XYZ file of C-alpha atoms in Angstrom:
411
model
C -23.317 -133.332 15.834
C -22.177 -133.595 11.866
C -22.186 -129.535 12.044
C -20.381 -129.315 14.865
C -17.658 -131.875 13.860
C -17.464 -129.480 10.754
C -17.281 -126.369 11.856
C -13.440 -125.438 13.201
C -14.591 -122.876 15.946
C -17.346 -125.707 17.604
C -15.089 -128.590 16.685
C -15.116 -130.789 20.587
C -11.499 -130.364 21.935
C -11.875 -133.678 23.132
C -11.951 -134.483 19.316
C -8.125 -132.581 19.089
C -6.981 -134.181 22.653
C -7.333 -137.249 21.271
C -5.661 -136.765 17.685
C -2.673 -135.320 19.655
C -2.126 -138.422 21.914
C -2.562 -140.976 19.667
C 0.038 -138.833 16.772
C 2.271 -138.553 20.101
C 2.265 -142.882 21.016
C 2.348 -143.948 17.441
C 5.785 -142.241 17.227
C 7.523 -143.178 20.478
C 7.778 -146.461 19.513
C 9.003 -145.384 16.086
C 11.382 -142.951 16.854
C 13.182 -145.493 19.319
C 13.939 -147.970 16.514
C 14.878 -145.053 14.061
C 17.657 -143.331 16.256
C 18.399 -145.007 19.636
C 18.469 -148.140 18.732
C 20.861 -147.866 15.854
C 23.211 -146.059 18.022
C 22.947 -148.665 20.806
C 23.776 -151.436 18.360
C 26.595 -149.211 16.495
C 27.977 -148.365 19.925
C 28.006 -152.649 20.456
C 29.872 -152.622 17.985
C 27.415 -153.614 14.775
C 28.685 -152.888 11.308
C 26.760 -150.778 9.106
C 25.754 -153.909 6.938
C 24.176 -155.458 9.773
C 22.517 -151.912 11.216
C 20.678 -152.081 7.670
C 18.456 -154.678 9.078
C 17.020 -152.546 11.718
C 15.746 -150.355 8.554
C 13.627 -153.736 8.032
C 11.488 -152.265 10.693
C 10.132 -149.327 8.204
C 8.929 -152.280 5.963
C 5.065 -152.559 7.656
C 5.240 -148.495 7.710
C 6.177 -148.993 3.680
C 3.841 -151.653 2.796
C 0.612 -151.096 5.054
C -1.585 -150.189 2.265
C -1.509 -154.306 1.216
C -4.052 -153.947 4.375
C -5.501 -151.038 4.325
C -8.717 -152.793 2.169
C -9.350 -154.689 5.135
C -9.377 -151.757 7.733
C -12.151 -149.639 5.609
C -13.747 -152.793 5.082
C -14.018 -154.895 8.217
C -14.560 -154.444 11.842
C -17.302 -152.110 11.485
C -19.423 -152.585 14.783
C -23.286 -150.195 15.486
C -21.796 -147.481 17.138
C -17.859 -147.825 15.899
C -15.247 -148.387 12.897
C -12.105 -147.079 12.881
C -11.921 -146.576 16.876
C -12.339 -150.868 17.234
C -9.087 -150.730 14.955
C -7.387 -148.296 17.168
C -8.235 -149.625 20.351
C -6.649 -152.795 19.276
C -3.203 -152.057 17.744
C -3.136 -149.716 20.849
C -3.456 -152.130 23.123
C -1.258 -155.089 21.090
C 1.563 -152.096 20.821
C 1.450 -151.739 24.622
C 1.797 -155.004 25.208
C 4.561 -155.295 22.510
C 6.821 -152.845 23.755
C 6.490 -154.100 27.745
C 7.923 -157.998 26.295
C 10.790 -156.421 24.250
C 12.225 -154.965 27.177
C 13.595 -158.937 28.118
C 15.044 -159.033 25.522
C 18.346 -157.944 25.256
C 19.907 -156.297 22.436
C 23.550 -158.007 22.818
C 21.967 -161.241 23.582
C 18.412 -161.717 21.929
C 18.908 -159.465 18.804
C 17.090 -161.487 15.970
C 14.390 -161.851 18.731
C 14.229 -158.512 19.503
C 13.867 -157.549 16.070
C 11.174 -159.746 15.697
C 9.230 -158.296 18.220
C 9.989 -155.147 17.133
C 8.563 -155.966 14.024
C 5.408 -156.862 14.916
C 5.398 -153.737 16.834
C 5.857 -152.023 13.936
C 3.067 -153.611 12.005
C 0.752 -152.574 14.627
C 1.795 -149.181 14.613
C 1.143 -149.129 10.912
C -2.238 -150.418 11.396
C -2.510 -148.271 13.794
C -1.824 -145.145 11.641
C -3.973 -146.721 8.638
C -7.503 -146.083 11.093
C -6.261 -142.548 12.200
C -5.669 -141.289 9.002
C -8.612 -142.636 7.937
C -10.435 -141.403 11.146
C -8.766 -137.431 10.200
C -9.766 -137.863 6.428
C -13.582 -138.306 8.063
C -13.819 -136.067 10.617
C -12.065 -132.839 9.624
C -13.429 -130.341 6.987
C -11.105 -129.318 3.911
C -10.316 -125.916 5.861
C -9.505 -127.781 8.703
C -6.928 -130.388 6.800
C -3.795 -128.751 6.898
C -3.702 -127.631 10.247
C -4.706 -131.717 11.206
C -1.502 -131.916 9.581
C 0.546 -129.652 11.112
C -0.637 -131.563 14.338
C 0.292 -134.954 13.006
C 4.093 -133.803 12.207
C 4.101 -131.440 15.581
C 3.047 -134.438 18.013
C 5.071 -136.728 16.159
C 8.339 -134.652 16.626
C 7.288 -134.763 20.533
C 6.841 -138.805 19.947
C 10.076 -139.069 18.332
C 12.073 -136.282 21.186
C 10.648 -138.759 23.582
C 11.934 -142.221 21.989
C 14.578 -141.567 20.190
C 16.058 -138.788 22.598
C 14.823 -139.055 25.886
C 15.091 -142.875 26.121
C 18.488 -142.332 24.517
C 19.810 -139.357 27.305
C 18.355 -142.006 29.721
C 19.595 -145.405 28.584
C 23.178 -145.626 30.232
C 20.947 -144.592 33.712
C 18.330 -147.028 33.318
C 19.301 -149.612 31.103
C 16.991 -151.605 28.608
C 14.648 -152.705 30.613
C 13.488 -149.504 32.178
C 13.342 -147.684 29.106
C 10.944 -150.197 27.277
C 8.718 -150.532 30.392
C 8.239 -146.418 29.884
C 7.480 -146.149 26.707
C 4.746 -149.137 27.130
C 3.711 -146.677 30.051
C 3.180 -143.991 27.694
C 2.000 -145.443 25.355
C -1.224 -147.041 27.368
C -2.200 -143.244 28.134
C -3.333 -142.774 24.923
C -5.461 -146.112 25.334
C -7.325 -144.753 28.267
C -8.285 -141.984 26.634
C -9.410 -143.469 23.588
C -11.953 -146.029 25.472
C -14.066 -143.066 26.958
C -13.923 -141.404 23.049
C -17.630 -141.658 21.409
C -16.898 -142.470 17.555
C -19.023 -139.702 16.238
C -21.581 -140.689 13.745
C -20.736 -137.788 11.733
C -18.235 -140.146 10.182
C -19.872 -142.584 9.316
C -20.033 -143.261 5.513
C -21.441 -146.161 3.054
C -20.015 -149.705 3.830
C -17.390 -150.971 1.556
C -16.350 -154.347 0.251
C -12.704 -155.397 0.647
C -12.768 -155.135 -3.534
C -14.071 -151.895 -4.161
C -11.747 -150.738 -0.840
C -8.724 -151.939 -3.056
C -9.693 -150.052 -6.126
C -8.495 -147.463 -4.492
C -4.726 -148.321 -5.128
C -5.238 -147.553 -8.786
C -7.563 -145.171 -8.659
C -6.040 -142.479 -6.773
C -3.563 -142.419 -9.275
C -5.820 -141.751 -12.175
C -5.125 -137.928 -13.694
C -1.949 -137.925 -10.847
C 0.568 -139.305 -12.544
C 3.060 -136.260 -11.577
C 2.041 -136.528 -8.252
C 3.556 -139.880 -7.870
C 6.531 -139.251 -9.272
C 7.469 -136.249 -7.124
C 5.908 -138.466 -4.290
C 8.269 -141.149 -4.991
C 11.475 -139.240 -5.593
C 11.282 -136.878 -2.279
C 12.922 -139.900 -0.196
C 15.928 -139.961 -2.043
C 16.415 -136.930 -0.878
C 15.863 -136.834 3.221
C 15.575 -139.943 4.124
C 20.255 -141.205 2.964
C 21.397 -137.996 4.434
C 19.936 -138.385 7.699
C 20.156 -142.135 8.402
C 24.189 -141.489 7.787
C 23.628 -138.922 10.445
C 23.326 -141.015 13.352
C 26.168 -144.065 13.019
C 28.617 -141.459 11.354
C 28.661 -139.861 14.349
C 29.043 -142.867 16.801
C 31.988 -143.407 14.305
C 33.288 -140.102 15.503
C 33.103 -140.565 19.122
C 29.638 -139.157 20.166
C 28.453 -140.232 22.963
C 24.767 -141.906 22.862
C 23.526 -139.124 25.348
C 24.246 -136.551 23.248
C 23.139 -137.927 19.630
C 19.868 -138.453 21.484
C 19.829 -134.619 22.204
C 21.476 -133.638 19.483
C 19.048 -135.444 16.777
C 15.802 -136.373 19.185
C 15.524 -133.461 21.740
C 17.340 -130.463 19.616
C 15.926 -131.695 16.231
C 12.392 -132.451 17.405
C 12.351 -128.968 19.121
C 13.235 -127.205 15.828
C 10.781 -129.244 14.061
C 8.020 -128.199 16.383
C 9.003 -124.105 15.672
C 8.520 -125.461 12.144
C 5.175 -126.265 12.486
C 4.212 -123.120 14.720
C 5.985 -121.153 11.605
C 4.024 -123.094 9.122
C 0.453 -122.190 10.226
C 1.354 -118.753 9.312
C 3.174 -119.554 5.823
C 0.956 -121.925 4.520
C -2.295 -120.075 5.587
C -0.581 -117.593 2.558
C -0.650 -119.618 -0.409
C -2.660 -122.813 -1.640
C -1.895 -126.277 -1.071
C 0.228 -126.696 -4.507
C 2.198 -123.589 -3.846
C 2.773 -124.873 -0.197
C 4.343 -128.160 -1.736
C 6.459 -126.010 -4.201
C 8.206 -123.788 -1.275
C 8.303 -126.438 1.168
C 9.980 -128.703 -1.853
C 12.675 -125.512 -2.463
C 13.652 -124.978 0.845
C 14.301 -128.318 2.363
C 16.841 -128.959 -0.934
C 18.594 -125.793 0.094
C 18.326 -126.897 3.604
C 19.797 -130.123 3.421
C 22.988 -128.434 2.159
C 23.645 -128.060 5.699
C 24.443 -131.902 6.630
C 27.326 -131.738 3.379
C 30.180 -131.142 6.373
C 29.145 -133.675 8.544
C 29.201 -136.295 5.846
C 32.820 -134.796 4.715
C 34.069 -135.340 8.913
C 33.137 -131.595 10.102
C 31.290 -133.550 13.421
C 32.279 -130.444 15.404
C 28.858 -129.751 17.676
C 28.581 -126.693 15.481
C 28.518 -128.357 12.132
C 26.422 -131.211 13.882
C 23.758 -128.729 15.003
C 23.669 -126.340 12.237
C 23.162 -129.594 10.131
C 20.577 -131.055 12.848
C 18.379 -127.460 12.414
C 18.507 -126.998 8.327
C 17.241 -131.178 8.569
C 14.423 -130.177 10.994
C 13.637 -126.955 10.258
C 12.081 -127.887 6.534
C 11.012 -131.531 6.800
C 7.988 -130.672 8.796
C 7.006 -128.021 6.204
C 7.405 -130.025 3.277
C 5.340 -133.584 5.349
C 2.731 -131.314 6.303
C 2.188 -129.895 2.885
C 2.084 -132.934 0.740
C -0.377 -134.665 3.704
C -2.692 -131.891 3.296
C -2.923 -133.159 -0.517
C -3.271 -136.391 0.460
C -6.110 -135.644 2.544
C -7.795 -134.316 0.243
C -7.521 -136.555 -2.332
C -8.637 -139.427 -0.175
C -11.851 -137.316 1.812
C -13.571 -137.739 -1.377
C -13.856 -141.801 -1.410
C -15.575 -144.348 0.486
C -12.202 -146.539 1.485
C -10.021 -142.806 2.828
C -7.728 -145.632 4.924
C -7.104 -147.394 1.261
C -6.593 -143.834 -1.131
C -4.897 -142.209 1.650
C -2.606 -145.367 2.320
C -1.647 -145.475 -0.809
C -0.285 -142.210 -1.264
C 1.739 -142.086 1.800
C 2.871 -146.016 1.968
C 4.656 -145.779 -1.320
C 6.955 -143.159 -0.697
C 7.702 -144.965 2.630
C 8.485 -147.956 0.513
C 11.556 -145.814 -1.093
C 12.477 -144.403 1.402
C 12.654 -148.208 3.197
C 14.477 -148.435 0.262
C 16.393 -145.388 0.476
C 17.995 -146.018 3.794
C 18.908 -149.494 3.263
C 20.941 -148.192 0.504
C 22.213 -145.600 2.199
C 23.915 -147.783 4.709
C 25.463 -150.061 2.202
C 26.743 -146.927 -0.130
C 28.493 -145.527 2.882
C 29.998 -148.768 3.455
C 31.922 -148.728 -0.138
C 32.069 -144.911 -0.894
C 32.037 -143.136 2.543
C 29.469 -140.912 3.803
C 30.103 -137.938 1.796
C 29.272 -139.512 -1.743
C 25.909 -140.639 -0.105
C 25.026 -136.872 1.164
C 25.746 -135.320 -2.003
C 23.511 -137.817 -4.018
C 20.543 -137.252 -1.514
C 21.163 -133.643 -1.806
C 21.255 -133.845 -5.576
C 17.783 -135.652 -5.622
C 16.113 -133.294 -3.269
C 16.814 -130.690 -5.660
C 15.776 -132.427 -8.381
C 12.443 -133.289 -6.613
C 12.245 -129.425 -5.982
C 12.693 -128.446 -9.693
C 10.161 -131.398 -10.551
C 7.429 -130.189 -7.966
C 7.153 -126.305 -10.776
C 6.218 -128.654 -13.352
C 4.380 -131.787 -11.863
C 1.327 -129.388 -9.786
C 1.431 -126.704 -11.910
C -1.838 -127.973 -13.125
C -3.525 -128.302 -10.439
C -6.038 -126.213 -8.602
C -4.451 -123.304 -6.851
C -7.278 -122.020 -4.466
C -6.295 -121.562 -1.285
C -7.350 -122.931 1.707
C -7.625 -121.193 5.313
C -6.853 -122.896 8.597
């Protein structure tokens, strides 16, 4: 069973069903909060100050690797680990999204945040045992394109909730559109219930200690690395959170931002990924990182006339593409580092946490301040900033990897 786990052309496809559902539910959820509910609020008439608290609900995303020790450490049963983990936040995040839908957003806001934010958490914790469970299972040749799946099914996860919903809130109202994504979300429980942890996986038990070393240690010799890991949020993360209230500012009705950003974006984003198998499978992981790094600061050029008032759909769309059509590329690459970075310890949850978590953290950070910078200096003078410190993380990314391995690796 260890061999065939390893080997990409006998790897179960029950193995990849499940990966795909799970990357799919842990980002309806997500992208709901992210686009459609912003726009519902800033429709109700919520100022930009107060829409900065619904970024609050990236803070669990941001600071999940304070738990992470505990995941590789605990709940480790004779036949399953990370799967007990799963099946839990699964079933908590059902449950989570069916009792925010009675709460009402011009009623029961600070409760509905609330909830939200414990949905959050669990969709963190959630993510915490499936990266862990991908750092385990799949073989280094098999990493990036585990990737590429992660960002593909999460663009479908995020089309659904933060588009979909969106296109179909003014027809179903709050309620409705809650009670679906619980729906959808419970499919990927099913499935999961009937899924044999393989034993391939299974590794030498940890203590919560030596599972928390791992938030130094990863670091050691990859100092660059954090930099240019903490930097790239600067860049995406202002110039699209602008995206979505500047245009309810200029009269865009929900339906189509949903499309617009959710559907449109998301289906650009999974082209992306198609693309990428073919670029990547080119060049090694660092030069992957390096191109990836180049083109999304020449792609986020393309949101500049939005942010200056050009909210014509063509400006909107062209902008939309250039956002989607590199951040997939340049996720997928730097994940496939991560992987590979934490596949070689005994706490992957912890060192590949830690990696990821951070940057979340500024880019938690990132969007807050994005809000209140458009607030005093307009839209524009936050686009050009993010722009200026994508490219900067592009120029950064020649110097920071050029010392590191450059072997290739096949999909």
């Amino acid at each position: 069973r260890q061999n065939m786990l390893q080997h990409p052309k006998t790897l179960p496809h029950s193995v990849w069903y499940l990966f795909s559902s799970l990357y799919v539910t842990q980002y309806i959820g997500i992208g709901f909060i992210s686009v459609a509910l912003i726009a519902i609020l800033r429709q109700q008439g919520y100022s930009l100050s107060q829409l900065a608290m619904v970024q609050l609900m990236a803070l669990p995303a941001a600071l999940k690797f304070l738990w992470a020790p505990f995941i590789d450490s605990w709940g480790r049963t004779a036949h399953s680990h990370y799967k007990n983990w799963l099946m839990l936040a699964q079933a908590s995040m059902v449950l989570t999204l069916f009792g925010a839908g009675f709460l009402q957003p011009s009623v029961h806001l600070q409760a509905l945040l609330l909830v939200l934010f414990c949905f959050a958490v669990l969709t963190a914790t959630q993510d915490l045992a499936l990266d862990a469970l991908s750092c385990k299972v799949f073989a280094p040749n098999q990493r990036a394109s585990v990737s590429l799946l992660q960002v593909g099914c999460g663009l479908v996860g995020n089309m659904i909730g933060g588009g979909l919903v969106l296109i179909l809130y003014p027809h179903w109202g709050w309620k409705m559109c809650l009670l679906v994504m619980a729906i959808l979300t419970s499919l990927a429980w099913l499935q999961l219930v009937f899924f044999p942890e393989p034993s391939a996986i299974q590794f030498k038990a940890n203590t919560l200690y030596n599972s928390a070393k791992q938030w130094t240690n990863v670091w050691k010799g990859n100092k660059g690395w954090l930099i240019l890991l903490l930097l790239y949020p600067f860049g995406f993360m202002p110039i699209f959170s602008i995206l979505t209230p500047n245009l309810v500012d200029h009269g865009w009705a929900l339906p189509d931002i949903g499309f617009a950003i959710k559907v449109f974006g998301s289906l650009v984003g999974i082209c992306a990924v198609v693309l990428a198998r073919f670029w990547f499978k080119r060049h090694s992981r660092v030069r992957n990182v390096q191109n990836a790094s180049l083109l999304q600061a020449l792609c986020l050029l393309t949101l500049i006339p939005p942010a200056f008032g050009f909210t014509g759909r063509i400006w909107v769309y062209v902008g939309v593409f250039g956002y989607f059509i590199s951040l997939p590329l340049l996720y997928a690459s730097i994940t496939a580092v991560m992987m590979d970075k934490a596949a070689h310890t005994d706490a992957p949850a912890t060192a590949y946490t830690i990696q990821n978590a951070l940057p979340m953290l500024f880019a938690f950070i990132a969007a807050a301040l994005s809000m209140s910078l458009a607030q005093h200096f307009g839209y524009a003078f936050v686009a050009i900033l993010a722009v200026a410190c994508s490219a900067t993380a592009a120029l950064l990314s020649r110097f920071v990897l050029s010392t590191t391995s450059n072997k290739p690796h096949e999909f």
